[in-house]
mmCIF file of C-alpha atoms in Angstrom:
data_model
loop_
_atom_site.group_PDB
_atom_site.id
_atom_site.type_symbol
_atom_site.label_atom_id
_atom_site.label_comp_id
_atom_site.label_asym_id
_atom_site.label_seq_id
_atom_site.Cartn_x
_atom_site.Cartn_y
_atom_site.Cartn_z
ATOM 1 C CA UNK L 28 3.853 39.201 -37.060
ATOM 2 C CA UNK L 29 6.081 39.209 -40.124
ATOM 3 C CA UNK L 30 5.426 41.646 -42.958
ATOM 4 C CA UNK L 31 6.614 39.918 -46.125
ATOM 5 C CA UNK L 32 7.623 41.451 -49.428
ATOM 6 C CA UNK L 33 5.014 40.628 -52.037
ATOM 7 C CA UNK L 34 2.868 41.600 -55.018
ATOM 8 C CA UNK L 35 -0.864 42.084 -55.438
ATOM 9 C CA UNK L 36 -1.500 39.301 -57.952
ATOM 10 C CA UNK L 37 -0.850 36.693 -55.237
ATOM 11 C CA UNK L 38 -2.642 38.546 -52.434
ATOM 12 C CA UNK L 39 -6.153 37.985 -51.137
ATOM 13 C CA UNK L 40 -8.812 40.546 -51.954
ATOM 14 C CA UNK L 41 -10.885 41.774 -49.037
ATOM 15 C CA UNK L 42 -14.590 40.978 -49.207
ATOM 16 C CA UNK L 43 -17.228 43.369 -47.857
ATOM 17 C CA UNK L 44 -17.440 41.446 -44.583
ATOM 18 C CA UNK L 45 -13.643 41.623 -44.209
ATOM 19 C CA UNK L 46 -13.680 45.389 -44.677
ATOM 20 C CA UNK L 47 -16.527 45.708 -42.166
ATOM 21 C CA UNK L 48 -14.626 43.603 -39.613
ATOM 22 C CA UNK L 49 -11.499 45.714 -40.073
ATOM 23 C CA UNK L 50 -13.524 48.892 -39.620
ATOM 24 C CA UNK L 51 -14.880 47.578 -36.321
ATOM 25 C CA UNK L 52 -11.446 46.543 -35.079
ATOM 26 C CA UNK L 53 -9.694 49.736 -36.219
ATOM 27 C CA UNK L 54 -7.866 51.431 -33.341
ATOM 28 C CA UNK L 55 -6.257 54.292 -35.283
ATOM 29 C CA UNK L 56 -2.930 52.538 -35.656
ATOM 30 C CA UNK L 57 -1.339 50.442 -38.374
ATOM 31 C CA UNK L 58 -1.647 46.806 -37.296
ATOM 32 C CA UNK L 59 1.693 46.050 -38.957
ATOM 33 C CA UNK L 60 4.149 48.762 -37.865
ATOM 34 C CA UNK L 61 2.137 50.407 -35.089
ATOM 35 C CA UNK L 62 2.287 54.039 -36.236
ATOM 36 C CA UNK L 63 -0.771 56.209 -35.463
ATOM 37 C CA UNK L 64 -3.044 56.532 -38.496
ATOM 38 C CA UNK L 65 -5.832 58.808 -37.275
ATOM 39 C CA UNK L 66 -6.854 61.066 -40.140
ATOM 40 C CA UNK L 67 -5.220 59.044 -42.935
ATOM 41 C CA UNK L 68 -6.375 56.112 -45.016
ATOM 42 C CA UNK L 69 -5.545 52.557 -44.063
ATOM 43 C CA UNK L 70 -5.774 49.542 -46.348
ATOM 44 C CA UNK L 71 -6.941 45.962 -45.803
ATOM 45 C CA UNK L 72 -3.989 43.595 -45.912
ATOM 46 C CA UNK L 73 -4.002 39.822 -45.496
ATOM 47 C CA UNK L 74 -1.086 38.572 -43.385
ATOM 48 C CA UNK L 75 -0.521 34.827 -43.582
ATOM 49 C CA UNK L 76 -1.240 33.116 -40.233
ATOM 50 C CA UNK L 77 -2.607 36.386 -38.789
ATOM 51 C CA UNK L 78 -5.557 37.220 -41.033
ATOM 52 C CA UNK L 79 -6.809 40.633 -42.132
ATOM 53 C CA UNK L 80 -5.054 43.725 -40.803
ATOM 54 C CA UNK L 81 -5.384 47.486 -41.188
ATOM 55 C CA UNK L 82 -2.185 48.662 -42.894
ATOM 56 C CA UNK L 83 -0.711 52.115 -43.427
ATOM 57 C CA UNK L 84 0.329 53.063 -46.955
ATOM 58 C CA UNK L 85 3.955 52.064 -46.384
ATOM 59 C CA UNK L 86 3.172 48.614 -44.985
ATOM 60 C CA UNK L 87 0.481 48.013 -47.625
ATOM 61 C CA UNK L 88 2.878 48.757 -50.478
ATOM 62 C CA UNK L 89 5.518 46.510 -48.895
ATOM 63 C CA UNK L 90 3.194 43.606 -49.649
ATOM 64 C CA UNK L 91 2.016 45.112 -52.954
ATOM 65 C CA UNK L 92 5.250 46.277 -54.549
ATOM 66 C CA UNK L 93 3.717 46.246 -58.022
ATOM 67 C CA UNK L 94 1.325 49.018 -56.948
ATOM 68 C CA UNK L 95 3.974 51.586 -55.957
ATOM 69 C CA UNK L 96 2.725 54.761 -57.719
ATOM 70 C CA UNK L 97 6.095 55.966 -58.968
ATOM 71 C CA UNK L 98 8.962 55.178 -61.289
ATOM 72 C CA UNK L 99 11.293 55.610 -58.309
ATOM 73 C CA UNK L 100 10.343 52.572 -56.258
ATOM 74 C CA UNK L 101 13.257 52.405 -53.827
ATOM 75 C CA UNK L 102 15.658 49.462 -53.534
ATOM 76 C CA UNK L 103 16.004 46.049 -51.956
ATOM 77 C CA UNK L 104 18.694 45.893 -49.284
ATOM 78 C CA UNK L 105 20.320 43.143 -47.259
ATOM 79 C CA UNK L 106 19.303 43.827 -43.660
ATOM 80 C CA UNK L 107 19.013 40.741 -41.416
ATOM 81 C CA UNK L 108 19.157 42.752 -38.174
ATOM 82 C CA UNK L 109 15.857 44.585 -38.695
ATOM 83 C CA UNK L 110 12.386 43.440 -39.682
ATOM 84 C CA UNK L 111 10.590 45.098 -42.579
ATOM 85 C CA UNK L 112 8.275 46.831 -40.113
ATOM 86 C CA UNK L 113 11.295 48.294 -38.332
ATOM 87 C CA UNK L 114 12.754 49.534 -41.616
ATOM 88 C CA UNK L 115 9.397 51.172 -42.359
ATOM 89 C CA UNK L 116 9.326 52.875 -38.952
ATOM 90 C CA UNK L 117 12.917 54.041 -39.363
ATOM 91 C CA UNK L 118 12.199 55.539 -42.760
ATOM 92 C CA UNK L 119 9.183 57.445 -41.452
ATOM 93 C CA UNK L 120 11.160 58.682 -38.459
ATOM 94 C CA UNK L 121 14.092 59.779 -40.595
ATOM 95 C CA UNK L 122 11.832 61.551 -43.100
ATOM 96 C CA UNK L 123 9.930 63.320 -40.312
ATOM 97 C CA UNK L 124 13.124 64.541 -38.649
ATOM 98 C CA UNK L 125 14.429 65.809 -41.989
ATOM 99 C CA UNK L 126 11.106 67.586 -42.563
ATOM 100 C CA UNK L 127 11.457 69.466 -39.273
ATOM 101 C CA UNK L 128 15.110 70.299 -39.815
ATOM 102 C CA UNK L 129 14.181 71.951 -43.114
ATOM 103 C CA UNK L 130 11.100 73.793 -41.857
ATOM 104 C CA UNK L 131 11.909 75.191 -38.439
ATOM 105 C CA UNK L 132 14.271 75.566 -35.537
ATOM 106 C CA UNK L 133 14.501 72.408 -33.475
ATOM 107 C CA UNK L 134 15.915 71.398 -30.115
ATOM 108 C CA UNK L 135 19.552 70.330 -29.943
ATOM 109 C CA UNK L 136 18.373 66.845 -28.908
ATOM 110 C CA UNK L 137 16.449 66.504 -32.166
ATOM 111 C CA UNK L 138 19.543 67.495 -34.124
ATOM 112 C CA UNK L 139 21.556 64.896 -32.222
ATOM 113 C CA UNK L 140 18.907 62.290 -33.004
ATOM 114 C CA UNK L 141 19.039 63.395 -36.651
ATOM 115 C CA UNK L 142 22.811 62.812 -36.727
ATOM 116 C CA UNK L 143 22.369 59.299 -35.349
ATOM 117 C CA UNK L 144 19.519 58.592 -37.773
ATOM 118 C CA UNK L 145 21.766 59.700 -40.624
ATOM 119 C CA UNK L 146 24.338 57.096 -39.586
ATOM 120 C CA UNK L 147 21.663 54.409 -39.340
ATOM 121 C CA UNK L 148 20.193 55.240 -42.744
ATOM 122 C CA UNK L 149 23.674 55.222 -44.289
ATOM 123 C CA UNK L 150 24.209 51.720 -42.956
ATOM 124 C CA UNK L 151 20.860 50.639 -44.370
ATOM 125 C CA UNK L 152 21.809 52.126 -47.734
ATOM 126 C CA UNK L 153 25.024 50.101 -47.640
ATOM 127 C CA UNK L 154 22.765 47.070 -47.497
ATOM 128 C CA UNK L 155 22.089 47.617 -51.196
ATOM 129 C CA UNK L 156 25.704 46.827 -52.104
ATOM 130 C CA UNK L 157 25.686 43.934 -49.622
ATOM 131 C CA UNK L 158 22.647 42.501 -51.390
ATOM 132 C CA UNK L 159 24.431 42.695 -54.753
ATOM 133 C CA UNK L 160 27.416 40.877 -53.258
ATOM 134 C CA UNK L 161 25.316 38.057 -51.835
ATOM 135 C CA UNK L 162 22.842 37.717 -54.714
ATOM 136 C CA UNK L 163 22.979 39.347 -58.158
ATOM 137 C CA UNK L 164 23.301 42.956 -59.393
ATOM 138 C CA UNK L 165 19.580 42.924 -60.237
ATOM 139 C CA UNK L 166 18.517 42.114 -56.670
ATOM 140 C CA UNK L 167 18.255 45.815 -55.723
ATOM 141 C CA UNK L 168 15.749 46.570 -58.468
ATOM 142 C CA UNK L 169 12.132 46.483 -57.300
ATOM 143 C CA UNK L 170 10.696 45.965 -60.790
ATOM 144 C CA UNK L 171 12.989 42.977 -61.406
ATOM 145 C CA UNK L 172 11.808 41.358 -58.189
ATOM 146 C CA UNK L 173 8.179 42.107 -59.006
ATOM 147 C CA UNK L 174 8.647 40.429 -62.391
ATOM 148 C CA UNK L 175 10.270 37.428 -60.695
ATOM 149 C CA UNK L 176 7.414 37.079 -58.202
ATOM 150 C CA UNK L 177 4.940 37.338 -61.074
ATOM 151 C CA UNK L 178 6.458 34.210 -62.574
ATOM 152 C CA UNK L 179 6.129 32.224 -59.350
ATOM 153 C CA UNK L 180 3.471 29.568 -58.985
ATOM 154 C CA UNK L 181 1.338 29.822 -55.859
ATOM 155 C CA UNK L 182 3.359 27.221 -53.987
ATOM 156 C CA UNK L 183 6.623 28.944 -54.937
ATOM 157 C CA UNK L 184 5.264 32.325 -53.867
ATOM 158 C CA UNK L 185 4.272 30.863 -50.503
ATOM 159 C CA UNK L 186 7.919 29.863 -50.024
ATOM 160 C CA UNK L 187 9.439 33.150 -51.228
ATOM 161 C CA UNK L 188 10.759 33.770 -47.737
ATOM 162 C CA UNK L 189 13.527 31.274 -48.496
ATOM 163 C CA UNK L 190 14.884 33.857 -50.945
ATOM 164 C CA UNK L 191 13.798 37.112 -49.335
ATOM 165 C CA UNK L 192 14.267 36.249 -45.665
ATOM 166 C CA UNK L 193 17.051 38.813 -45.086
ATOM 167 C CA UNK L 194 16.082 41.284 -47.793
ATOM 168 C CA UNK L 195 14.137 44.438 -47.031
ATOM 169 C CA UNK L 196 12.498 47.079 -49.158
ATOM 170 C CA UNK L 197 13.932 50.559 -48.596
ATOM 171 C CA UNK L 198 11.279 52.854 -50.084
ATOM 172 C CA UNK L 199 11.800 56.116 -51.903
ATOM 173 C CA UNK L 200 10.779 59.130 -49.819
ATOM 174 C CA UNK L 201 9.104 60.936 -52.735
ATOM 175 C CA UNK L 202 6.381 58.284 -52.940
ATOM 176 C CA UNK L 203 5.337 59.084 -49.372
ATOM 177 C CA UNK L 204 5.748 62.850 -49.381
ATOM 178 C CA UNK L 205 2.111 63.537 -48.447
ATOM 179 C CA UNK L 206 1.961 60.996 -45.625
ATOM 180 C CA UNK L 207 5.380 62.177 -44.410
ATOM 181 C CA UNK L 208 4.056 65.728 -44.116
ATOM 182 C CA UNK L 209 1.080 64.420 -42.139
ATOM 183 C CA UNK L 210 3.256 62.210 -39.910
ATOM 184 C CA UNK L 211 5.756 65.002 -39.283
ATOM 185 C CA UNK L 212 3.107 67.547 -38.309
ATOM 186 C CA UNK L 213 0.430 65.410 -36.629
ATOM 187 C CA UNK L 214 2.377 62.541 -35.035
ATOM 188 C CA UNK L 215 6.037 63.478 -34.682
ATOM 189 C CA UNK L 216 5.175 66.654 -32.770
ATOM 190 C CA UNK L 217 3.558 64.485 -30.092
ATOM 191 C CA UNK L 218 6.681 62.367 -29.556
ATOM 192 C CA UNK L 219 8.707 63.353 -26.501
ATOM 193 C CA UNK L 220 12.411 64.031 -26.880
ATOM 194 C CA UNK L 221 13.132 61.185 -24.468
ATOM 195 C CA UNK L 222 11.066 58.728 -26.535
ATOM 196 C CA UNK L 223 12.699 59.892 -29.763
ATOM 197 C CA UNK L 224 16.179 59.421 -28.314
ATOM 198 C CA UNK L 225 15.331 55.988 -26.906
ATOM 199 C CA UNK L 226 13.897 54.852 -30.253
ATOM 200 C CA UNK L 227 16.915 56.065 -32.188
ATOM 201 C CA UNK L 228 19.344 54.549 -29.664
ATOM 202 C CA UNK L 229 17.491 51.236 -29.826
ATOM 203 C CA UNK L 230 17.794 51.092 -33.604
ATOM 204 C CA UNK L 231 21.459 52.111 -33.442
ATOM 205 C CA UNK L 232 22.171 49.302 -30.991
ATOM 206 C CA UNK L 233 20.330 46.800 -33.149
ATOM 207 C CA UNK L 234 22.271 47.506 -36.319
ATOM 208 C CA UNK L 235 25.590 47.811 -34.470
ATOM 209 C CA UNK L 236 25.490 44.315 -32.986
ATOM 210 C CA UNK L 237 28.007 41.929 -34.494
#
């Protein structure tokens, strides 16, 4: 299932029966990125070819970039090696690790994972300059892309993947400070060191491939 960059004006609105169906099918995870969502709000999100899904705040705003509740909206990056869902998971993981490094003593394995995550996030950040090289200087700006999508006719919007296929949204951490605190305390603490290391190593291998 592909999570596409988008804006609300072109998205379907969930009817009462859609919301009821999503409530029945809810399994306390985001249907898009897979993170546990027990205890936090999820949002109805229409995914083309897959129907209605329960989406966490990060995945919901990926498809509704015009609704980001902040002036600091993040940037668009060039990142063909990872899906948008994977970028979302990486951001949450990186923010959660940083949260724990600031708040308490952590195992040496977590610090090692944090060092690797720092390298990965630096490479993602470099994707902003790559995007400017391949497109235009304005391509990084979320508001500029929202304005561009606003001008698209429905048929053009449906084909926006031709433009945005290898572009990803790298969100600003401040927007998700509350959900990061929840994820870091309620979810991250349940992740084993082995699973954390395997996840980080997997992402490192993905972005390091030629």
